[in-house]
Short mmCIF file of C-alpha atoms in Angstrom, two decimals:
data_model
loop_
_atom_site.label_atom_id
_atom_site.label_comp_id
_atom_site.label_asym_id
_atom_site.label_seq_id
_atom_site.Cartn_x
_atom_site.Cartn_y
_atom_site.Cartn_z
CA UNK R 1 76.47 14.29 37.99
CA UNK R 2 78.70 15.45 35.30
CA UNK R 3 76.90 18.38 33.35
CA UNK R 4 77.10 18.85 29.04
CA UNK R 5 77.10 22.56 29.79
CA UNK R 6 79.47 24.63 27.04
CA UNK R 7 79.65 28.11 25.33
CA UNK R 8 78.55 28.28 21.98
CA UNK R 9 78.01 30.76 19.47
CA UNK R 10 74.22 30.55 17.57
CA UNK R 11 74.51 28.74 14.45
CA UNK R 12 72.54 30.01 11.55
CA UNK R 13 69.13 28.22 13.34
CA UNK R 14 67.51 30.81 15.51
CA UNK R 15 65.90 27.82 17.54
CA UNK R 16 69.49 26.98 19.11
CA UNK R 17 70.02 28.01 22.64
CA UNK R 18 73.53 29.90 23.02
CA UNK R 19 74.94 26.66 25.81
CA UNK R 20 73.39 23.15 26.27
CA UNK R 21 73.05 21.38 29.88
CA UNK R 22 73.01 17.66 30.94
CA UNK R 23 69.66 19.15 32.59
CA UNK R 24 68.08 20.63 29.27
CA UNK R 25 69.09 17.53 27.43
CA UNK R 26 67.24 15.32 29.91
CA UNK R 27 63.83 17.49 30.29
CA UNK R 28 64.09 16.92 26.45
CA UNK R 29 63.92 13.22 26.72
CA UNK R 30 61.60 13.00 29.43
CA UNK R 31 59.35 13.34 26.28
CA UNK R 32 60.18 9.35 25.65
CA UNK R 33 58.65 8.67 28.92
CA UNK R 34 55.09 9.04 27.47
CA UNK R 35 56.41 7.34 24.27
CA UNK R 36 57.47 3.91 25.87
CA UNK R 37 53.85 4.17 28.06
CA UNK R 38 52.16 4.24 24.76
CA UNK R 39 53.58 1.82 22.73
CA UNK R 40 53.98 -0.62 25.54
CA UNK R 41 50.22 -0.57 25.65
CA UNK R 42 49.49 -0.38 22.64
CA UNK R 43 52.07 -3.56 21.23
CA UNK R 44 52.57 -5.49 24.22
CA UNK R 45 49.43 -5.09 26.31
CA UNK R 46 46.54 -4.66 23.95
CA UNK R 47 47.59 -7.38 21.65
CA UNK R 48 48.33 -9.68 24.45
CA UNK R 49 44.75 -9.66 25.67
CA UNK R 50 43.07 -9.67 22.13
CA UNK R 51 45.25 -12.73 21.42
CA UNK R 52 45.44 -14.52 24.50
CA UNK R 53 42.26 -13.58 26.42
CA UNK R 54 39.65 -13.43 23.63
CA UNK R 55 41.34 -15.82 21.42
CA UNK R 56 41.56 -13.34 18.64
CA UNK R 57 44.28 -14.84 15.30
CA UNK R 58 47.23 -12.83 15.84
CA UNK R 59 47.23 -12.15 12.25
CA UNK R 60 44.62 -9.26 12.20
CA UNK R 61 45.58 -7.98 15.51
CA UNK R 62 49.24 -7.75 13.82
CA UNK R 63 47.99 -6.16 10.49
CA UNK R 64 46.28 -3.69 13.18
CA UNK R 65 49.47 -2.64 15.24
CA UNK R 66 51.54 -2.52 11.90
CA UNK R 67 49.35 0.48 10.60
CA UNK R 68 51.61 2.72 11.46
CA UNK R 69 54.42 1.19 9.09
CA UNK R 70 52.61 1.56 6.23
CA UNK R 71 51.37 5.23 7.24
CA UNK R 72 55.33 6.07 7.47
CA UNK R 73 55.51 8.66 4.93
CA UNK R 74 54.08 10.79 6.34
CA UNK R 75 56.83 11.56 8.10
CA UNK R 76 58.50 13.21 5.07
CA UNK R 77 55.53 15.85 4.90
CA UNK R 78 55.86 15.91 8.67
CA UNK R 79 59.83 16.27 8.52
CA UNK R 80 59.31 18.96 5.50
CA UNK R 81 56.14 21.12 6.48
CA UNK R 82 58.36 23.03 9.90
CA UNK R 83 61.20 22.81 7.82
CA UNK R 84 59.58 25.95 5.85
CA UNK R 85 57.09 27.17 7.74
CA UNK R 86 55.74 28.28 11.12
CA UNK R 87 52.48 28.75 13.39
CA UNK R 88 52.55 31.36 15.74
CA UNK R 89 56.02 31.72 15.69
CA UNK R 90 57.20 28.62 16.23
CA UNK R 91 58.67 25.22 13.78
CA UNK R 92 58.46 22.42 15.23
CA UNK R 93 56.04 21.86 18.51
CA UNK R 94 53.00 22.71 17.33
CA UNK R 95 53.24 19.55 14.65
CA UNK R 96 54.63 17.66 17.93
CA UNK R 97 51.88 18.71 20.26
CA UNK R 98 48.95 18.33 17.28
CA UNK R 99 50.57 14.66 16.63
CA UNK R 100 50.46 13.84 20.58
CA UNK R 101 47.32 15.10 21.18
CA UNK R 102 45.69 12.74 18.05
CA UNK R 103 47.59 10.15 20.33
CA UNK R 104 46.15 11.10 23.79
CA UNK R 105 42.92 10.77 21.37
CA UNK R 106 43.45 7.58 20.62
CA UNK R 107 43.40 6.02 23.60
CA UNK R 108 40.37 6.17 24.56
CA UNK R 109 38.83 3.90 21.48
CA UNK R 110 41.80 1.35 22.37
CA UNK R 111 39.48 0.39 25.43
CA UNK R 112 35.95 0.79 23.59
CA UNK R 113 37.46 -1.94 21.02
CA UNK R 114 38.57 -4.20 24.34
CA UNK R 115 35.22 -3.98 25.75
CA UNK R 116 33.28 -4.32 22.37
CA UNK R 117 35.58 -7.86 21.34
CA UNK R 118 35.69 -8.89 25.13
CA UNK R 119 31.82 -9.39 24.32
CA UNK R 120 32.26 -11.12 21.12
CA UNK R 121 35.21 -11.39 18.88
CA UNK R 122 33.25 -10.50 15.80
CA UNK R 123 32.09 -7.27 17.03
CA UNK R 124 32.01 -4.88 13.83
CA UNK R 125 32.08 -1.99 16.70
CA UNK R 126 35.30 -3.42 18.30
CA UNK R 127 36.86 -3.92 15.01
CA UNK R 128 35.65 0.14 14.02
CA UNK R 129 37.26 0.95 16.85
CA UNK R 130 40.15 -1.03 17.57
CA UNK R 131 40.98 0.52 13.63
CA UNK R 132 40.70 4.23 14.29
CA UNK R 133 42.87 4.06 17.54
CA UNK R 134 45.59 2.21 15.33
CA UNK R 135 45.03 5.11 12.75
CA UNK R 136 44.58 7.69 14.98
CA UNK R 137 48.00 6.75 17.14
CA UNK R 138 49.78 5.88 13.87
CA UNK R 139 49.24 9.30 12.31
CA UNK R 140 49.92 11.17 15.62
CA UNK R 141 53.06 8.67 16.01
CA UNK R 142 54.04 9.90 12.60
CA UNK R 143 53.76 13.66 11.93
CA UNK R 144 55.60 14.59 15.75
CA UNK R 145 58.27 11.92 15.87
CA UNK R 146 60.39 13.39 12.98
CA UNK R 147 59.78 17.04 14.42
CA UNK R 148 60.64 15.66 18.14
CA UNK R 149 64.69 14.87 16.47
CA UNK R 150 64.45 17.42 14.78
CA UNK R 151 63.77 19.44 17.72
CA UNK R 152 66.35 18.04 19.88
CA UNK R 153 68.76 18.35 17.39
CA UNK R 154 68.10 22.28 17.17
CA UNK R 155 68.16 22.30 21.07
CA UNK R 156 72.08 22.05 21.11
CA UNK R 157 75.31 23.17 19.22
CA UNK R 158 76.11 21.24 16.62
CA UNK R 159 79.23 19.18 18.51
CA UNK R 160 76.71 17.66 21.16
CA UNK R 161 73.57 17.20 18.39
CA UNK R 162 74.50 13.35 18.57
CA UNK R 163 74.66 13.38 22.35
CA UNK R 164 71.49 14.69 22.23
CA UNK R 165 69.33 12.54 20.36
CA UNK R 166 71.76 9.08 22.14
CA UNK R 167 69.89 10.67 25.46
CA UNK R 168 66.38 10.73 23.85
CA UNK R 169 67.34 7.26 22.67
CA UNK R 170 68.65 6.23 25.89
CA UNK R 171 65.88 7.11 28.23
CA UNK R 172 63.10 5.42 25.35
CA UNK R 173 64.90 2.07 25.97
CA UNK R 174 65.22 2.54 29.45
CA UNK R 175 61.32 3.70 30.04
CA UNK R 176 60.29 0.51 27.65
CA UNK R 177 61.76 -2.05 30.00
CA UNK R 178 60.57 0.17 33.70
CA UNK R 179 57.32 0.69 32.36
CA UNK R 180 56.38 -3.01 30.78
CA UNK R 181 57.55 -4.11 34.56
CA UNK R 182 55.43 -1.67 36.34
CA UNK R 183 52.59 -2.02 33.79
CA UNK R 184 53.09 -6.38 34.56
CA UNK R 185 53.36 -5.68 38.09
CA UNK R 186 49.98 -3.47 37.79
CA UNK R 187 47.94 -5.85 35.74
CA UNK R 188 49.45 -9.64 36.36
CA UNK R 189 45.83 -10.96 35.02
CA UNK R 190 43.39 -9.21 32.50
CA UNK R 191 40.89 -6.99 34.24
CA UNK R 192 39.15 -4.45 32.39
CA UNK R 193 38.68 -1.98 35.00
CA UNK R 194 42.51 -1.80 35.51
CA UNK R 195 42.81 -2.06 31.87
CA UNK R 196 40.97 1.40 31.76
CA UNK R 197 42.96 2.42 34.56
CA UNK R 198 46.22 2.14 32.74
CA UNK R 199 44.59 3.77 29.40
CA UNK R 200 43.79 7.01 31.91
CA UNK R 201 47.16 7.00 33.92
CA UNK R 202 49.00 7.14 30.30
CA UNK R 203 46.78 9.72 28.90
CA UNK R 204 47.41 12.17 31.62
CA UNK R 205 51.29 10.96 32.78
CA UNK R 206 52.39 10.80 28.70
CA UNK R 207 50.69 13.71 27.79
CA UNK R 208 52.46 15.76 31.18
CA UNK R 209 55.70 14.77 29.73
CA UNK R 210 55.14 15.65 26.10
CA UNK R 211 54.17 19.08 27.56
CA UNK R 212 56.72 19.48 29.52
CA UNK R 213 59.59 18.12 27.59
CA UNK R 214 58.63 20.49 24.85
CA UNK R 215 57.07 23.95 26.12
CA UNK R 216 59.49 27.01 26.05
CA UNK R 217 62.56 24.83 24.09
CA UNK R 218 62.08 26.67 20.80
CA UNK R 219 62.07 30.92 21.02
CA UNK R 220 59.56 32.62 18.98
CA UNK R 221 61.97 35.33 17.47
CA UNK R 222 61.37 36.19 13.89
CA UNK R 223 64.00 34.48 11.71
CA UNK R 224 67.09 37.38 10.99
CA UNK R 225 68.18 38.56 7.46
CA UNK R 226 71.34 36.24 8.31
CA UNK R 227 69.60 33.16 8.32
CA UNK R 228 66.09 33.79 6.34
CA UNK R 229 63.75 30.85 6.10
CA UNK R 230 64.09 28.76 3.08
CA UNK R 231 61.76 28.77 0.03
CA UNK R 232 58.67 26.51 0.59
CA UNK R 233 58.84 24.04 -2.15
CA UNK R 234 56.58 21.28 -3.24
CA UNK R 235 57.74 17.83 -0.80
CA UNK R 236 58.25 16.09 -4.13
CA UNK R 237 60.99 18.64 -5.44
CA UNK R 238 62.60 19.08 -1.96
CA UNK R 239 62.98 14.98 -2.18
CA UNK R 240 63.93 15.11 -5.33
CA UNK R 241 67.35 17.56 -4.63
CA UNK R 242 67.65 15.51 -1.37
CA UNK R 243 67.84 12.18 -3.23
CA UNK R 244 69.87 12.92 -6.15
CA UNK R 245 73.10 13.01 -3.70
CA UNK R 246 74.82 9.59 -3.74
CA UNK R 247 75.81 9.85 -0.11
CA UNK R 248 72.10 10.11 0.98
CA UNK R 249 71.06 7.47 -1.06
CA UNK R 250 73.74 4.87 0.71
CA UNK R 251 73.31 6.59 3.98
CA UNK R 252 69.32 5.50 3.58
CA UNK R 253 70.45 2.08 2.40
CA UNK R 254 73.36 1.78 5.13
CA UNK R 255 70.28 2.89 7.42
CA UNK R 256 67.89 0.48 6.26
CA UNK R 257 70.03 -2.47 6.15
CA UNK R 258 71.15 -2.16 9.78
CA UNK R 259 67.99 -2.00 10.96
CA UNK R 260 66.73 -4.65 9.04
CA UNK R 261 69.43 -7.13 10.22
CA UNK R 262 69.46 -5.45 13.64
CA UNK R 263 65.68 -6.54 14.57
CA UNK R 264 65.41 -9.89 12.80
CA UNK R 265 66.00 -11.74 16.51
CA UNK R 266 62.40 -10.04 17.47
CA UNK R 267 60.41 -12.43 17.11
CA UNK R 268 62.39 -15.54 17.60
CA UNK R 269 64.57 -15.05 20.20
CA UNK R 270 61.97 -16.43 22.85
CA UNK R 271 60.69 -19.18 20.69
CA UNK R 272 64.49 -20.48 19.80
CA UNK R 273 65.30 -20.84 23.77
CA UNK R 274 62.19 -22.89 24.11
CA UNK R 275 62.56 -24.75 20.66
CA UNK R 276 65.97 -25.71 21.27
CA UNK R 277 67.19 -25.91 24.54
CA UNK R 278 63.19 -26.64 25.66
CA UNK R 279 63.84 -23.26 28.83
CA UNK R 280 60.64 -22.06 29.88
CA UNK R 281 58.87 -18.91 29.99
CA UNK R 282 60.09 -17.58 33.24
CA UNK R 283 63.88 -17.80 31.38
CA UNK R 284 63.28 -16.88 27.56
CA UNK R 285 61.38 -13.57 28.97
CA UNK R 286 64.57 -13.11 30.34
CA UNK R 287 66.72 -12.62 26.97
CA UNK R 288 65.65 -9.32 26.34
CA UNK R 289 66.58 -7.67 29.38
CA UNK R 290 70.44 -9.29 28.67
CA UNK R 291 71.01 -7.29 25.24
CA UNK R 292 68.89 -4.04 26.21
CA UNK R 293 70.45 -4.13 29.56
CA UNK R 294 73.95 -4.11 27.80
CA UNK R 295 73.10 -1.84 25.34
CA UNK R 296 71.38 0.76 27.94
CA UNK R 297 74.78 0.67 29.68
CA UNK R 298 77.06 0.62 26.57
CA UNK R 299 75.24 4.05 25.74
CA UNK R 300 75.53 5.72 29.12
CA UNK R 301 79.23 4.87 28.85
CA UNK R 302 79.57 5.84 25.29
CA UNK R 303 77.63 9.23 26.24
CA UNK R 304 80.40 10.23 29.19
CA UNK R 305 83.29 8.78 27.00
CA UNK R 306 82.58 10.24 23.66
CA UNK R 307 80.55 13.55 24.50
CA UNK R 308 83.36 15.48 23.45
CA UNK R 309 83.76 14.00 19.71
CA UNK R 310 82.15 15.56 17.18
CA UNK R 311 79.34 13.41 15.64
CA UNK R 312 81.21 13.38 12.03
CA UNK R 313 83.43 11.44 14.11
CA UNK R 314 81.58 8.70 15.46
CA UNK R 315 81.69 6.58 12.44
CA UNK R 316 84.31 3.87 13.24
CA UNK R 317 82.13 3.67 16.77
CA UNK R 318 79.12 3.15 14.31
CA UNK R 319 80.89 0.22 12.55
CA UNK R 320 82.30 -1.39 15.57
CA UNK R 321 78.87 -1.43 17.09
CA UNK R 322 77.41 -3.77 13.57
CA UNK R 323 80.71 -5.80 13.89
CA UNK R 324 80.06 -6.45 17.48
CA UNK R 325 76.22 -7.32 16.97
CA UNK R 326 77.46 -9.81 14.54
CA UNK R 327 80.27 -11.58 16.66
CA UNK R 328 77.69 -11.98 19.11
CA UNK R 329 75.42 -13.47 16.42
CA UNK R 330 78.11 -15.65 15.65
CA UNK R 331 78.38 -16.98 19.22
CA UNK R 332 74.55 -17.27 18.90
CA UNK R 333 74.85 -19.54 16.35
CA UNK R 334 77.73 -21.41 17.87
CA UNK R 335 74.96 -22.28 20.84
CA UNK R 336 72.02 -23.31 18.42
CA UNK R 337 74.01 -25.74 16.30
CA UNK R 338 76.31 -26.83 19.11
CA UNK R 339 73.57 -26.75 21.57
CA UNK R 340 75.67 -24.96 24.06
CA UNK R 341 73.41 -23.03 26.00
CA UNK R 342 76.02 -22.08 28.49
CA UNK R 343 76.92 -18.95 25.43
CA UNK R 344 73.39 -17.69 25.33
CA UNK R 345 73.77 -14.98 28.08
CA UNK R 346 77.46 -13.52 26.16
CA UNK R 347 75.65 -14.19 22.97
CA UNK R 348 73.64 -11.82 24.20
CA UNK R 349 75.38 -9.29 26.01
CA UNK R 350 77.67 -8.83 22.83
CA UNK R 351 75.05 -8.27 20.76
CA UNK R 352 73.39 -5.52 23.26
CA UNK R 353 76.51 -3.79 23.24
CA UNK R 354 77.33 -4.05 19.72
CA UNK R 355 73.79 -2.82 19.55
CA UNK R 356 74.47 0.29 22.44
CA UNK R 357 77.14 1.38 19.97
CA UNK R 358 75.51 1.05 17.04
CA UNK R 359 72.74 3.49 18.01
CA UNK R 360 75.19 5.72 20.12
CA UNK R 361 77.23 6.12 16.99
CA UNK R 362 74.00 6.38 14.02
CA UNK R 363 72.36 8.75 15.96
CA UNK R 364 75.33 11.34 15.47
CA UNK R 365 75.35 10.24 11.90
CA UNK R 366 71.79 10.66 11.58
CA UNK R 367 72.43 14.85 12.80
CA UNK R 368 75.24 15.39 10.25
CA UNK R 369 73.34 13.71 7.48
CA UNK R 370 70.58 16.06 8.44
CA UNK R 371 71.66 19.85 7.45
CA UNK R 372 69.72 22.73 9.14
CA UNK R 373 67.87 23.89 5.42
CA UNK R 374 66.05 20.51 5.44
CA UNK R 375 66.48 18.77 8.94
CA UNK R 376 63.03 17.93 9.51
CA UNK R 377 62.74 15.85 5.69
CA UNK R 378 66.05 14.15 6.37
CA UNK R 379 64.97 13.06 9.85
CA UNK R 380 61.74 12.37 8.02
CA UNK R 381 63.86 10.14 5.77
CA UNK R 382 65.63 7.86 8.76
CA UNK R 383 62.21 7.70 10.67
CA UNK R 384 60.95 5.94 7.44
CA UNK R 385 63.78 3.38 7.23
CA UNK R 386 64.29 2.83 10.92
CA UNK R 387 60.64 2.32 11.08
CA UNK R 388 59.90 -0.11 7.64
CA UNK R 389 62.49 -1.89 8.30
CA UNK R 390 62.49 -2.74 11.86
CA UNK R 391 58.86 -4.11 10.71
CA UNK R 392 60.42 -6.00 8.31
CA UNK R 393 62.77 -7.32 9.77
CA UNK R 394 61.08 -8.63 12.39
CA UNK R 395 58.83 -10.49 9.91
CA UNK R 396 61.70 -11.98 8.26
CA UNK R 397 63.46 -13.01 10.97
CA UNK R 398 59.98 -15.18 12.04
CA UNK R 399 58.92 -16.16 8.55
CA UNK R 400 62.68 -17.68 7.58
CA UNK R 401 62.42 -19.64 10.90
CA UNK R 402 59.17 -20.76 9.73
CA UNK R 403 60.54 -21.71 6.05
CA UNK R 404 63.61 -23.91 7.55
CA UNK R 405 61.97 -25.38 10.78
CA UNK R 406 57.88 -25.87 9.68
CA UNK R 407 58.60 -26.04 5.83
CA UNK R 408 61.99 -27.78 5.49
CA UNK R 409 61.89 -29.49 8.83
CA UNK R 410 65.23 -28.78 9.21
CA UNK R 411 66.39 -29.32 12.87
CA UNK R 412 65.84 -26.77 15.30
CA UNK R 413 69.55 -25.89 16.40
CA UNK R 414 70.42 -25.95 12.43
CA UNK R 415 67.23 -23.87 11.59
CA UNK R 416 67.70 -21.07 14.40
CA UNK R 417 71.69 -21.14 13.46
CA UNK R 418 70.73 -20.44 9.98
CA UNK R 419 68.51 -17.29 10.30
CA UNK R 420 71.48 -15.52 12.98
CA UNK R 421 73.73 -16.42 10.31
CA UNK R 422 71.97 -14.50 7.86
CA UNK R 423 71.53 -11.84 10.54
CA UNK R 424 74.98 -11.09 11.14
CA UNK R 425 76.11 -11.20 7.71
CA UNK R 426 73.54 -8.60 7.00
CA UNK R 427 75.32 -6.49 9.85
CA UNK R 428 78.51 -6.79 8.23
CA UNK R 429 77.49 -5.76 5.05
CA UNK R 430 76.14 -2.62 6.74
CA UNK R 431 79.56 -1.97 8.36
CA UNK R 432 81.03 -2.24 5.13
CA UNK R 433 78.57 0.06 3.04
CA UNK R 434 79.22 2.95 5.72
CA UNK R 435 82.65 2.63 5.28
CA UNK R 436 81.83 3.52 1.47
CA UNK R 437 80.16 7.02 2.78
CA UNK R 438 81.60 10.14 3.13
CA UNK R 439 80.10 11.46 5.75
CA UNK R 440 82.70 14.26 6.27
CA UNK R 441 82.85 15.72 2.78
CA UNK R 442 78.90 15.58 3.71
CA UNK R 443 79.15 17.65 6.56
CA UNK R 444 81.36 20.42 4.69
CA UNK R 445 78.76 20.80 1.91
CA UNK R 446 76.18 21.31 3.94
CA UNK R 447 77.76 24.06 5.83
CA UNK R 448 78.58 22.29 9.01
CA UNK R 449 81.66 24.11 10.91
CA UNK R 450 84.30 21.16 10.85
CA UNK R 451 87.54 22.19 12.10
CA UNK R 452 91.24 20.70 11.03
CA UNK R 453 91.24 19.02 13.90
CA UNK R 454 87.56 17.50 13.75
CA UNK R 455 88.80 16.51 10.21
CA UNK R 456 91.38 15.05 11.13
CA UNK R 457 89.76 12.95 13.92
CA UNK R 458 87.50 12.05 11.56
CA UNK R 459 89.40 11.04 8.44
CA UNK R 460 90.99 8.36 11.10
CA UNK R 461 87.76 6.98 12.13
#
């Protein structure tokens, strides 16, 4: 297996490790592994039984799950808070360990509130605690995932900071599809006691891995005279200074806007197979694995082909990624109007890689447009827009196919066609607002060590 391992001289950080291995980088993600267990209970099994087995409306278990959207920003005093000061020595883990251990917390209620509503659906108890789990696993969510980049980023020099994070990335979107199998293959039909089961075997196997993934990767030494911790400053000032620079204002948009347009298929990509080319269950589950499958694979490629670019670089990857997504929209839409359902399965395999390379190549972006004085806020910053606007998007992708197929009554293939339409033009705006962004010129004024040559690489992308 083909190791990252380089020499390296410290950058200004003292967190950074002096050489960064394909072995370091993975114990580092192994911290996903808990992630995916959680939120795969939490948004696909929880829900499901609420909905389906007690017959609960899907809109308050859905106002319930989408807490944690609304909570986002607080991961700007999350992001900001290690980014000036420290507890027993250290920046970032003990925010990430505090924020995983208010999620190992909040398990617990997640199965009081299933046995309270399995008894009756209007259980104020249930309810109580069905809330405090979301709140509790929200805020924990929240105030460690910022500090998590933002400790993987500080984990390796700053030419292999993107690889680093694609990994993290990687392995979450990997563990989401191997644990919602095993946790299917473990539960085929509610049963509470296996229910609890499932709520203990995450506590203990998530909270391993957050442990482990974590303990001993940032070094206690004081910070030197040659790189002195900044100033603590009031969050609103520090945002302030960070959004007064054009470049992070389009970045956020750029940021926001792909997202947005990236996740409108959520919700109605099983519903459209059914609607319109009447495939059942056993096929539209299906659809998913094509375009994560594809985009798993895109970034293990993209991670041996491109390791050795620096992530100021990976911009034109970044725009061919949205460009892809939205050809394979286009074929999308090509099947719902033409009712060609032989192009679902490329449909979907371009838009999974188009979708590999668009989070191979942001994820760099997101390091460089992250400078070491302020790396927690900025990662802070994207955690906000990845996360309100993957919400969002995912509402508007179900309420326009709503407005044109319940409202309208405009035909199914038309109404579907409409709404990936929309989707990919939305991903080829974003293509064309990065190219608008100097990223680069970023990098320099931020004190990033950009050579001619990395310059020059980049200036072509």
């Amino acid at each position: 297996m083909h190791s990252f391992a380089i020499a390296y001289n410290p950058a200004p950080m003292d967190e950074r490790t002096d050489s960064f291995t394909f072995w370091r980088g993975l114990r580092l993600s192994s911290f996903q592994i808990g992630s995916a267990m959680g939120d795969i209970l939490i948004t696909s099994i929880w829900n499901r039984i609420l909905i389906v087995n007690f017959g609960i409306p899907a809109t308050p278990v859905g106002l319930l799950i989408a807490l944690r959207y609304l909570l986002s920003p607080l991961s700007l005093w999350a992001g900001n808070l290690p980014d000036n000061k420290r507890l027993f020595g250290l920046r970032r883990t003990p925010l990430i360990w505090l924020g995983r251990v208010f999620m190992v917390a909040a398990l617990p209620f997640l199965g009081l509130s299933v046995s309270r509503l399995g008894q009756s659906p209007s259980d104020a108890w249930g309810w109580l605690f069905a809330l405090f789990s979301s709140l509790l696993y929200g805020v924990g969510t929240l105030i460690s995932g910022g500090p998590f980049l933002a400790l993987v980023r500080e984990a390796a020099p700053e030419r292999l900071q993107g690889v680093a994070i694609s990994m993290a990335q990687t392995v979450l979107i990997i563990f989401f599809a191997v644990v919602g199998i095993g946790f299917s293959l473990w539960m085929p039909n509610f049963d509470p006691r296996v229910f609890w089961q499932m709520i203990v075997a995450t506590m203990v196997i998530g909270g391993f891995f957050w442990f482990f993934a974590t303990v001993g990767i940032e070094g206690r030494s004081a910070p030197t005279a040659a790189a002195p911790l900044p100033a603590a400053g009031r969050l609103s000032q520090v945002m302030r200074q960070v959004w007064s620079d054009r470049r992070t204002r389009l970045f956020f948009v750029f940021l926001s806007l792909g997202t947005l347009a990236s996740w409108s298929h959520e919700a109605i990509l099983e519903p459209f197979g059914a609607d319109v080319f009447g495939l059942g269950m056993d096929v539209t589950t299906r659809f998913n694995s094509y375009w994560q499958t594809a985009t798993v694979l895109t970034l293990v490629i993209g991670g041996i082909l491109w390791r050795k670019r620096p992530p100021e670089a990976q911009k034109r990857v970044t725009s061919i990624g949205l460009l892809v997504m939205a050809l394979g929209l286009a074929v999308l839409v090509a099947a719902a109007m033409g009712g060609q359902g032989h192009l679902l399965e490329i449909a979907l395999l371009l838009f999974g890689g188009g979708f590999g390379l668009y989070t191979y190549g942001g994820v760099s972006l997101m390091a460089v447009m992250s400078p070491d004085r302020h790396a927690g806020l900025y990662l802070g910053l994207w955690t906000i827009s990845n996360l309100l606007f993957k919400g969002l998007g995912t509402f508007l992708g179900g309420a326009l196919r709503d407005l044109f197929l319940l409202r309208l009554e405009v035909a199914p293939g038309l109404s579907y066609g409409i709404v990936f339409l929309l989707q990919a033009a939305g991903l080829t705006v974003a293509a064309l607002l990065l190219a608008r962004i100097d990223i680069l010129g970023f990098a320099r004024d931020t004190g990033r060590h950009v050579s001619a040559l990395e310059a020059q690489v980049a200036a072509a992308d």
